Coordinates of C-alpha atoms in Angstrom, one line a residue:
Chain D
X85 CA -8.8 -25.2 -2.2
X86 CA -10.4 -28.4 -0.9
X87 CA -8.9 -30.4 -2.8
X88 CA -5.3 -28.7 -1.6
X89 CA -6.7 -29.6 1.8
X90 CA -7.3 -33.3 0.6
X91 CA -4.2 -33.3 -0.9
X92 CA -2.0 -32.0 2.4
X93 CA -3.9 -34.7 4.7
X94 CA -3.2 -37.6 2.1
X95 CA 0.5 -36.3 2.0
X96 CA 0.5 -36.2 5.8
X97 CA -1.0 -39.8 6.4
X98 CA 1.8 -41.1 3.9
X99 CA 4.3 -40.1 5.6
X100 CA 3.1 -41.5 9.1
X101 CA 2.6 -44.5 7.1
X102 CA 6.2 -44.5 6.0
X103 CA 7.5 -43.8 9.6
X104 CA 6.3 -47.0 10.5
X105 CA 7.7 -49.0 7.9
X106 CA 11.1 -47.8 9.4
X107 CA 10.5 -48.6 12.8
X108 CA 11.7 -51.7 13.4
X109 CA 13.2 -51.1 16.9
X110 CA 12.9 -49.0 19.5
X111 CA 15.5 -47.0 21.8
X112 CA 14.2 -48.8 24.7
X113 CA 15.3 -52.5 22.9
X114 CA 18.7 -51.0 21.9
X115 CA 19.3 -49.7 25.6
X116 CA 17.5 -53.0 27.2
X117 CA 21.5 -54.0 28.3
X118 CA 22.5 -50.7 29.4
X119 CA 22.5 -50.2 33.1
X120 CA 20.9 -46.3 34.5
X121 CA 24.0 -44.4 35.6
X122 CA 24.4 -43.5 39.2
X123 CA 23.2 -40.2 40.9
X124 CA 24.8 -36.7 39.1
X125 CA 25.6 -34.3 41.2
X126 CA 26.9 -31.0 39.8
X127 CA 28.0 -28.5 42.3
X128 CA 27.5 -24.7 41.9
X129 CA 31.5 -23.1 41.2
X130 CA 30.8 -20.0 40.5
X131 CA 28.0 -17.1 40.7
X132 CA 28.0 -14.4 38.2
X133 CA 26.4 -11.3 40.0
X134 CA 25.8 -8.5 38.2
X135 CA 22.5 -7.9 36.1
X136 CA 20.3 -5.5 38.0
X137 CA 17.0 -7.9 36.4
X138 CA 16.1 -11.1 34.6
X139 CA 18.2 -12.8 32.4
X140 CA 16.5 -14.4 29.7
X141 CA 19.3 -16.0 27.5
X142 CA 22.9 -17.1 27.5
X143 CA 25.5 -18.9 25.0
X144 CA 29.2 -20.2 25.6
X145 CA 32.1 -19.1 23.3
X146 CA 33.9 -21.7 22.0
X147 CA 36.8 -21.4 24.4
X148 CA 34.7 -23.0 26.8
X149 CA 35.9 -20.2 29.2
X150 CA 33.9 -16.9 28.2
X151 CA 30.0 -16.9 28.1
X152 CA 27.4 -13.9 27.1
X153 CA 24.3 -13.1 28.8
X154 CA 21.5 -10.7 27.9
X155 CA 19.2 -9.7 30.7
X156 CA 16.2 -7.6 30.8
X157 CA 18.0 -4.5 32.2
X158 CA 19.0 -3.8 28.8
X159 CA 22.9 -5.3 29.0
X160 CA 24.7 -7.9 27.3
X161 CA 27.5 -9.1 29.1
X162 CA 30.6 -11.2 28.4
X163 CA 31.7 -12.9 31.3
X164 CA 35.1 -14.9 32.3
X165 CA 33.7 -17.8 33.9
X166 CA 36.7 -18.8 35.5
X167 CA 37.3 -15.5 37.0
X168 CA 33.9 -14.1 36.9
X169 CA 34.9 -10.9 35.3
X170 CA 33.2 -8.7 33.1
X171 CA 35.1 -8.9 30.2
X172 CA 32.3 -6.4 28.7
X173 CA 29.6 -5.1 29.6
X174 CA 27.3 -3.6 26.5
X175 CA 24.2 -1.4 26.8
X176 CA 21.5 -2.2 24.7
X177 CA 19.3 0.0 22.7
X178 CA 16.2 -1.9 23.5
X179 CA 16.0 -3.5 26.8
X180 CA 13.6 -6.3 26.1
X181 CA 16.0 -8.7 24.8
X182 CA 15.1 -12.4 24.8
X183 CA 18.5 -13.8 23.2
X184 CA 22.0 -13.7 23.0
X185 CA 25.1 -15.1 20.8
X186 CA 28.5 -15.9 20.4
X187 CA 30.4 -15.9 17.3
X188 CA 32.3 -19.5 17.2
X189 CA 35.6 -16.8 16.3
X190 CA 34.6 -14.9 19.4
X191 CA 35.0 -11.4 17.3
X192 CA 30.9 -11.0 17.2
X193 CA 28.2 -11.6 19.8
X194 CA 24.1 -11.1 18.8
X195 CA 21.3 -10.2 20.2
X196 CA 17.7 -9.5 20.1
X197 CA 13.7 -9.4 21.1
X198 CA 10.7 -7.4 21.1
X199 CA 13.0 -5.0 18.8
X200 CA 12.1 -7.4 16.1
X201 CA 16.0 -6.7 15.2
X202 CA 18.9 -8.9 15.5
X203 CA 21.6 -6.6 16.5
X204 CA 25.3 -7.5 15.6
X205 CA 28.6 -6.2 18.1
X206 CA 31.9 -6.6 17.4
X207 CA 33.8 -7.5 20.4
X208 CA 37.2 -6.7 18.6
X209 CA 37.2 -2.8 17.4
X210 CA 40.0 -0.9 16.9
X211 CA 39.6 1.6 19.5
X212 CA 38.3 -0.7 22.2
X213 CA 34.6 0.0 22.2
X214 CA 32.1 -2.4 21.3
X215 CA 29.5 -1.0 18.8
X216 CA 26.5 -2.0 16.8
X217 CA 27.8 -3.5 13.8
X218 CA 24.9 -4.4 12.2
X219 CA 21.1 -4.1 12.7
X220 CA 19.5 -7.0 10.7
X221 CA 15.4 -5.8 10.3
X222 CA 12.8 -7.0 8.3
X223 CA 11.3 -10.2 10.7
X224 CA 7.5 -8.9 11.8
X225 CA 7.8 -10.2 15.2
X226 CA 10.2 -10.6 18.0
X227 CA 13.5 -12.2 17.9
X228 CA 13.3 -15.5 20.0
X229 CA 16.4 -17.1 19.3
X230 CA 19.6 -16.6 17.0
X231 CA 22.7 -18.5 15.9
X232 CA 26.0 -17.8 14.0
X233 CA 26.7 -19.4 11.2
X234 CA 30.2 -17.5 10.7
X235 CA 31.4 -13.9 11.0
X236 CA 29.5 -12.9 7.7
X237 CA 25.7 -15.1 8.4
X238 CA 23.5 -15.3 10.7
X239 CA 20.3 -17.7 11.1
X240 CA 17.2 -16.5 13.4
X241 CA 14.0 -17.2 14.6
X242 CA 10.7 -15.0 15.2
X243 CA 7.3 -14.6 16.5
X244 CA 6.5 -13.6 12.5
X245 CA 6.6 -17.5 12.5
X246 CA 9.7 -17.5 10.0
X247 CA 13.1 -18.3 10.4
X248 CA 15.7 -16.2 8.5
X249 CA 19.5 -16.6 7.2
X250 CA 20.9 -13.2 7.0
X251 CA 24.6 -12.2 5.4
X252 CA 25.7 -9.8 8.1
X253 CA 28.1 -7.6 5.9
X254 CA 25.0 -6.3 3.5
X255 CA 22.3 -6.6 6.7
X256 CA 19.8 -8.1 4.2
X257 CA 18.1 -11.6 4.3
X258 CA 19.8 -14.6 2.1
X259 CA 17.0 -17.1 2.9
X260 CA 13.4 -16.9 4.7
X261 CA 12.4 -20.5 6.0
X262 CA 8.7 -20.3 6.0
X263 CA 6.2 -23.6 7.1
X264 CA 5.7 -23.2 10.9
X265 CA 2.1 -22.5 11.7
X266 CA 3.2 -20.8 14.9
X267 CA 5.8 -18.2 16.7
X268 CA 9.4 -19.9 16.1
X269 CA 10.8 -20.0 19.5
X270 CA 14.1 -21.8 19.4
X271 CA 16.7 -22.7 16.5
X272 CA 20.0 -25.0 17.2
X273 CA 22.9 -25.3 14.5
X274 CA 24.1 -28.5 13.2
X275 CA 27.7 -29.6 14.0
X276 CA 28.5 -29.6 10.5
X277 CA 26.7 -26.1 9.6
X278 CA 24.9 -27.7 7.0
X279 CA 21.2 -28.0 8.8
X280 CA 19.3 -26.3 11.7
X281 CA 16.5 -26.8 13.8
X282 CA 13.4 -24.9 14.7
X283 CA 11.1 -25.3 17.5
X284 CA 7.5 -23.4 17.2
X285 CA 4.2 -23.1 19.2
X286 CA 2.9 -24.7 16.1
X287 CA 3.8 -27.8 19.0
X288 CA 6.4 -29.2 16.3
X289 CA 10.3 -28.7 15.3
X290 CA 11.3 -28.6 11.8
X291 CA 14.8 -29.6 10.2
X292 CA 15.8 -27.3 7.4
X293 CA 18.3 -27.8 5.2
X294 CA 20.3 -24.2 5.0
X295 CA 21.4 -24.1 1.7
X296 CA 18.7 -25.6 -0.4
X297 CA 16.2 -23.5 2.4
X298 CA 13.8 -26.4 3.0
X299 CA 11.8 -28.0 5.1
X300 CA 13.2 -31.6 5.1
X301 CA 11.3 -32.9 8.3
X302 CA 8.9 -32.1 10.9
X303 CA 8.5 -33.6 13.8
X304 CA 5.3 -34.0 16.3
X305 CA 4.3 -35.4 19.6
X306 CA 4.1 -32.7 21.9
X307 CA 1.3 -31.1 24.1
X308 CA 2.2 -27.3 23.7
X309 CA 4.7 -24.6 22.7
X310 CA 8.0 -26.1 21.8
X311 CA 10.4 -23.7 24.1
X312 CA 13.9 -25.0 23.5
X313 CA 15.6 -27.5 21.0
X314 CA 18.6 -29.0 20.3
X315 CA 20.8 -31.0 18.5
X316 CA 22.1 -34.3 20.0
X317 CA 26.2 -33.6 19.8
X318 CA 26.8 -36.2 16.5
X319 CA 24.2 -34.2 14.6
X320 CA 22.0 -37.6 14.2
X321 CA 19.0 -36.6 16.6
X322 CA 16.9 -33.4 17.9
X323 CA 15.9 -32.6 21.6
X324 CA 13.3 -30.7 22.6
X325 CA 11.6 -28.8 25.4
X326 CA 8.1 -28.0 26.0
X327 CA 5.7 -26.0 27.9
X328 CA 3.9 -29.9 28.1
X329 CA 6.5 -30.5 30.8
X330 CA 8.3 -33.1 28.8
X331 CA 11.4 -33.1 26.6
X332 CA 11.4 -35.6 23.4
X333 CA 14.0 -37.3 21.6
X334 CA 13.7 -37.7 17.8
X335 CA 15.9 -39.7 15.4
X336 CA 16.8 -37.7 12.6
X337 CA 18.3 -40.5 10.2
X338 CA 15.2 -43.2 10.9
X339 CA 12.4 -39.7 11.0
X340 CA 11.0 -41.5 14.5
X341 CA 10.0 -40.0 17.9
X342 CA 12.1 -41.8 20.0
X343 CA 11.8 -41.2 23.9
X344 CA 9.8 -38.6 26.1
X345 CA 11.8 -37.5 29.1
X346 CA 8.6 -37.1 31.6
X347 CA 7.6 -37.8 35.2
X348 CA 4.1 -37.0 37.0
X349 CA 6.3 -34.8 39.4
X350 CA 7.4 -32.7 36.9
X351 CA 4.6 -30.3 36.1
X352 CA 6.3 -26.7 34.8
X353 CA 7.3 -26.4 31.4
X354 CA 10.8 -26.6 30.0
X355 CA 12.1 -23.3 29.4
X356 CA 15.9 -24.6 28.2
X357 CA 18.0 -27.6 27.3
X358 CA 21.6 -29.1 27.2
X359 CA 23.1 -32.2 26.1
X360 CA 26.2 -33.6 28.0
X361 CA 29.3 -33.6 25.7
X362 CA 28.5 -37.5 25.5
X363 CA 24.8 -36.9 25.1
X364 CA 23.8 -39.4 27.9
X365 CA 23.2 -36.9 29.7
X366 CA 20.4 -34.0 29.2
X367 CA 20.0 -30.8 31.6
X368 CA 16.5 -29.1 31.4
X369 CA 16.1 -25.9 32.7
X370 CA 12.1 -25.3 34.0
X371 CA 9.7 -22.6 34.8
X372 CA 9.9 -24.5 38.7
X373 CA 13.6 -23.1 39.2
X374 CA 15.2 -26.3 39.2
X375 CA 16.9 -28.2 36.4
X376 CA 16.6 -31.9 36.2
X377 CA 19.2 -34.2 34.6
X378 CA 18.0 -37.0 32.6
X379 CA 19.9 -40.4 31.3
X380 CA 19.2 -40.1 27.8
X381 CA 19.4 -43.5 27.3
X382 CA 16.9 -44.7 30.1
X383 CA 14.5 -42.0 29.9
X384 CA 15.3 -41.7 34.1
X385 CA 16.1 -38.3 36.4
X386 CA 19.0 -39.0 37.5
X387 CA 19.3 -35.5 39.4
X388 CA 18.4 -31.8 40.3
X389 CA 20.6 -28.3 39.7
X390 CA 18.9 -26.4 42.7
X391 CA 20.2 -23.4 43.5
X392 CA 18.0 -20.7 41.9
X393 CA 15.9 -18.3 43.3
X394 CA 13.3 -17.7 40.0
X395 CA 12.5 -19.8 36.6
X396 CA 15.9 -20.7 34.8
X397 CA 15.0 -19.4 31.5
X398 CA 19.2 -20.4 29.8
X399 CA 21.5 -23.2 30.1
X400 CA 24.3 -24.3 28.0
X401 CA 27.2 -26.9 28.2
X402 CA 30.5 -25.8 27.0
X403 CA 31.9 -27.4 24.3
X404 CA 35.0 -29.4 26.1
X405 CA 32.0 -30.8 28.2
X406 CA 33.6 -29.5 31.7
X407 CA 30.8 -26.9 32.8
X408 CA 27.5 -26.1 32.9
X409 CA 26.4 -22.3 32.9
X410 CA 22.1 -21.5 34.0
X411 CA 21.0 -18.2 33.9
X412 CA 17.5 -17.2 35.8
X413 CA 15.3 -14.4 36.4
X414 CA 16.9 -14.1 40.1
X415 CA 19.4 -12.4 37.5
X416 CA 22.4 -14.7 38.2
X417 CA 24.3 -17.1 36.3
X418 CA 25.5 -19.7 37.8
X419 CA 28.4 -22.1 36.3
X420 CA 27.8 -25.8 37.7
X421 CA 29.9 -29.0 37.2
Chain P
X99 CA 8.6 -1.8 33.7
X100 CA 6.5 -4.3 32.6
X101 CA 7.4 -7.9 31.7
X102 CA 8.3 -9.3 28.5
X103 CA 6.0 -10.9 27.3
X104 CA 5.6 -13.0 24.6
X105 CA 1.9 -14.1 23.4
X106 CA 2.4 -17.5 22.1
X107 CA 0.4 -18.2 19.5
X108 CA -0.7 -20.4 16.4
X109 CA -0.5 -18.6 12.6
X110 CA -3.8 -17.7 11.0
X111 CA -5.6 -21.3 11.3
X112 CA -5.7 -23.6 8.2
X113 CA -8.9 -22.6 7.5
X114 CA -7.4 -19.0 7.1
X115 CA -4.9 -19.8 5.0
X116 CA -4.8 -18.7 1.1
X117 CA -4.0 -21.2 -2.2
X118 CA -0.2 -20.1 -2.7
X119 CA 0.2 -21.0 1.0
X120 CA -1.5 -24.3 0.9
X121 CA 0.6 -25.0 -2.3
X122 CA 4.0 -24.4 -0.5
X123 CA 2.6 -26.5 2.0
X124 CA 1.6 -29.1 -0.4
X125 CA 5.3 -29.1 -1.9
X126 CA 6.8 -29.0 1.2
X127 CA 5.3 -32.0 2.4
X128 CA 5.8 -33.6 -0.9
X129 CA 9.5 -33.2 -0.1
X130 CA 9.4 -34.3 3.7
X131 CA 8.0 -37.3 1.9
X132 CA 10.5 -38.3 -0.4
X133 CA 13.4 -38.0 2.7
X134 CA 16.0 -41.5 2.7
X135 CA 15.2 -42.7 5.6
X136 CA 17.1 -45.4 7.5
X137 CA 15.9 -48.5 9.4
X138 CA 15.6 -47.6 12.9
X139 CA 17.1 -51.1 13.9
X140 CA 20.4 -49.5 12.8
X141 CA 20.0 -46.3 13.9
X142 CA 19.5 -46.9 17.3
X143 CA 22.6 -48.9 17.6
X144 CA 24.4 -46.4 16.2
X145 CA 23.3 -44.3 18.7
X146 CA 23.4 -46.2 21.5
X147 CA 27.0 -46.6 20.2
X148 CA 28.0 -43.8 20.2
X149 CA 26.9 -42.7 23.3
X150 CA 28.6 -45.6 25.1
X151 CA 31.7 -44.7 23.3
X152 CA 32.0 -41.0 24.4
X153 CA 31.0 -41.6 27.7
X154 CA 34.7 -42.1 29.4
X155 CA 35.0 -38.8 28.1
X156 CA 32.5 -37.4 29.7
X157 CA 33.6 -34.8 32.3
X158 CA 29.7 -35.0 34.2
X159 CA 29.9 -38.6 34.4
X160 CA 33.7 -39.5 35.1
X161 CA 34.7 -37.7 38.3
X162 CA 38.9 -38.2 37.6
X163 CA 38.0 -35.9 34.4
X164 CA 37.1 -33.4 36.8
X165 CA 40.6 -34.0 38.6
X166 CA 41.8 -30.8 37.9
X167 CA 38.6 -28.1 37.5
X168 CA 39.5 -24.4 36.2
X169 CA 36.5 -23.6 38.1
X170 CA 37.4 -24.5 42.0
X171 CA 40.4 -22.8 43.3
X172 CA 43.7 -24.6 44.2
X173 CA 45.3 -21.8 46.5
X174 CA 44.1 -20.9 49.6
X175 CA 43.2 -17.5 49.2
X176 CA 42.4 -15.6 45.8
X177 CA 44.1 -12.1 45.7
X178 CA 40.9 -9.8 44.4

């Protein structure tokens, strides 16, 4: 037993060790030329009105035109952004939901919470209605966060500390992804489906690689719960969010922390997170209302998204890079750009 | 109806943990070790790169993008 404990810290100070042998430049040098780009300001264009409480998660379709929600009044709802129509509005078994997904086909959308389940709809019956497809059980704890992987798989994260790949056709678990020492409260997908992401009030995020179900990095550096986490858009860096107040940068392909977006002003934790299509940009929703914009490159706010009334607890850029959707416990959603 | 709350928490601490968990541990890290990695001289530029190269493509940070927006109405009036 001790000398397992020995043996974790030795493995541990190696690999610090090895991190620095491959830093031999920093983000700041390789952005020393770049100039800070001017003020952003993103104006609200629509308002999506029609959750009676707080929403606690949202996630674009594909089509960069419909989004779903899932709010604490026990509804998921699939909104037209362009239109702001309800496209569908599903009633949930269990209100307290705490995420929401969209198939990349846009047949299925996910959700899930203090359930413990990650519930499956199809959007595309035969007569119409949208029904429970699936119920995928077995997690211990609630459902923070899920992604699809397809139609037929699933990946999600829990308070049981675990994340898990499902096959949605047979409900039952493919792969558990076990290491965090904390409640897994975030997961983002690769763009090449191959790896995913975990953020955990174990303070660190983990890179798994799906198919081989390992752990094949962790990172460190923050202060407290890691909220939200993302990938960079080429796949080659992580983003998170923390109850710290900070968002960090790490390099995938070097294994390096690379920048912390902070300021002294900024004291609420970051509840949500967005890269631009280009990825200089990143949109951080907080517990304060707001959400700042940072340039990626020059670790500097570069502006605000005010327009909420409570904590923006969602936000997500669509994938053509044209809008950006918040949702908040005021129980709008608002689409900004 | 109360809130949802979640009660953010660490996992049974180390000193809680049993051998087979401390063994997975041991092999994960063991793995997490032996990762390629790259010089981060080069994979900075890269990213940097990349970064510059999208950004005239970036509808947040290039206002003609934005020319015409699906989102803001071009009529006068929007029949409800």
């Amino acid at each position: 037993m001790e000398e397992l404990r020995k043996e974790m810290e030795n493995l541990k100070d190696q690999i610090t060790a090895v991190r620095k042998t491959f830093q031999d430049s920093t983000l700041q040098e390789a952005a020393a030329g770049v100039t800070v780009v001017g003020r952003v300001q993103l104006k609200t264009r629509k308002t999506l009105r029609g959750h009676l409480a707080k929403i606690y998660a949202m996630h674009w379709g594909t089509d960069s035109t419909l989004c779903v929600s899932a709010s604490q009044d026990g509804k998921l709802i699939v909104w037209d952004t362009i239109t702001t129509n309800k496209v569908n509005a599903i009633p949930l078994k269990s209100s307290w939901v705490m995420t929401c997904a969209y198939a990349p086909s846009g047949n299925l959308v996910a959700c899930g919470g203090l359930d413990n389940m990650c519930s499956i709809y199809n959007l595309k019956g035969k007569d119409g209605n949208v029904k429970v497809m699936r119920e995928l059980a077995a997690h211990t704890g609630y459902l923070s966060c899920c992604r699809f992987l397809s139609d037929t798989e699933i990946i999600t994260s829990s308070g049981d500390c675990t994340c898990v790949l499902w096959d949605i056709e047979t409900g039952t678990q493919k792969m558990v992804f076990a290491g965090h020492q904390g409640d897994a409260m975030s997961l983002g997908v690769s763009p090449d489906f191959k790896f995913f992401i975990s953020g955990a009030c174990d303070f660190t995020a983990k890179l798994w690689d799906i198919r081989e179900a390992e752990c094949r990095q962790t990172f460190g550096g923050h202060e407290s719960d890691i909220n939200a986490i993302g990938f960079f858009p080429n796949g080659n860096a992580v983003i998170t969010g923390s109850d710290d107040a900070t968002c960090k940068l790490y390099d995938l392909r070097a294994d390096q922390e690379l920048l912390t977006y902070q300021d002294p002003s900024i004291m609420c934790g970051v509840t949500s997170l967005a890269p631009s299509k280009s990825g200089r940009l990143l949109l951080a929703g907080h517990d304060d209302f707001n959400v700042n914009i940072w340039d990626m490159l020059k670790a500097e706010r570069v502006g605000v998204l005010a327009g909420h009334d409570n904590r923006v607890s969602c936000i997500g850029v669509s994938s053509d890079g044209m809008a950006c959707c918040t949702g908040s416990w005021d129980s709008f959603l608002k689409i900004w750009n | 109806m109360g809130e949802v709350e979640r009660a953010s928490h660490r996992a049974a601490d180390m000193d809680e943990w049993d051998v087979p968990q401390m063994k997975k541990e041991v092999e994960s890290l063991k793995y997490q070790l032996a990762f390629k990695r790259e010089k981060s001289s080069k994979t900075v530029t890269d990213l940097v790169k990349w970064i510059e190269d999208g950004v005239p493509e970036d509808p947040f940070l290039n206002p003609e993008l934005m020319k015409s927006n699906p989102w803001v109405e071009k009529g006068k009036c929007v029949l409800l």
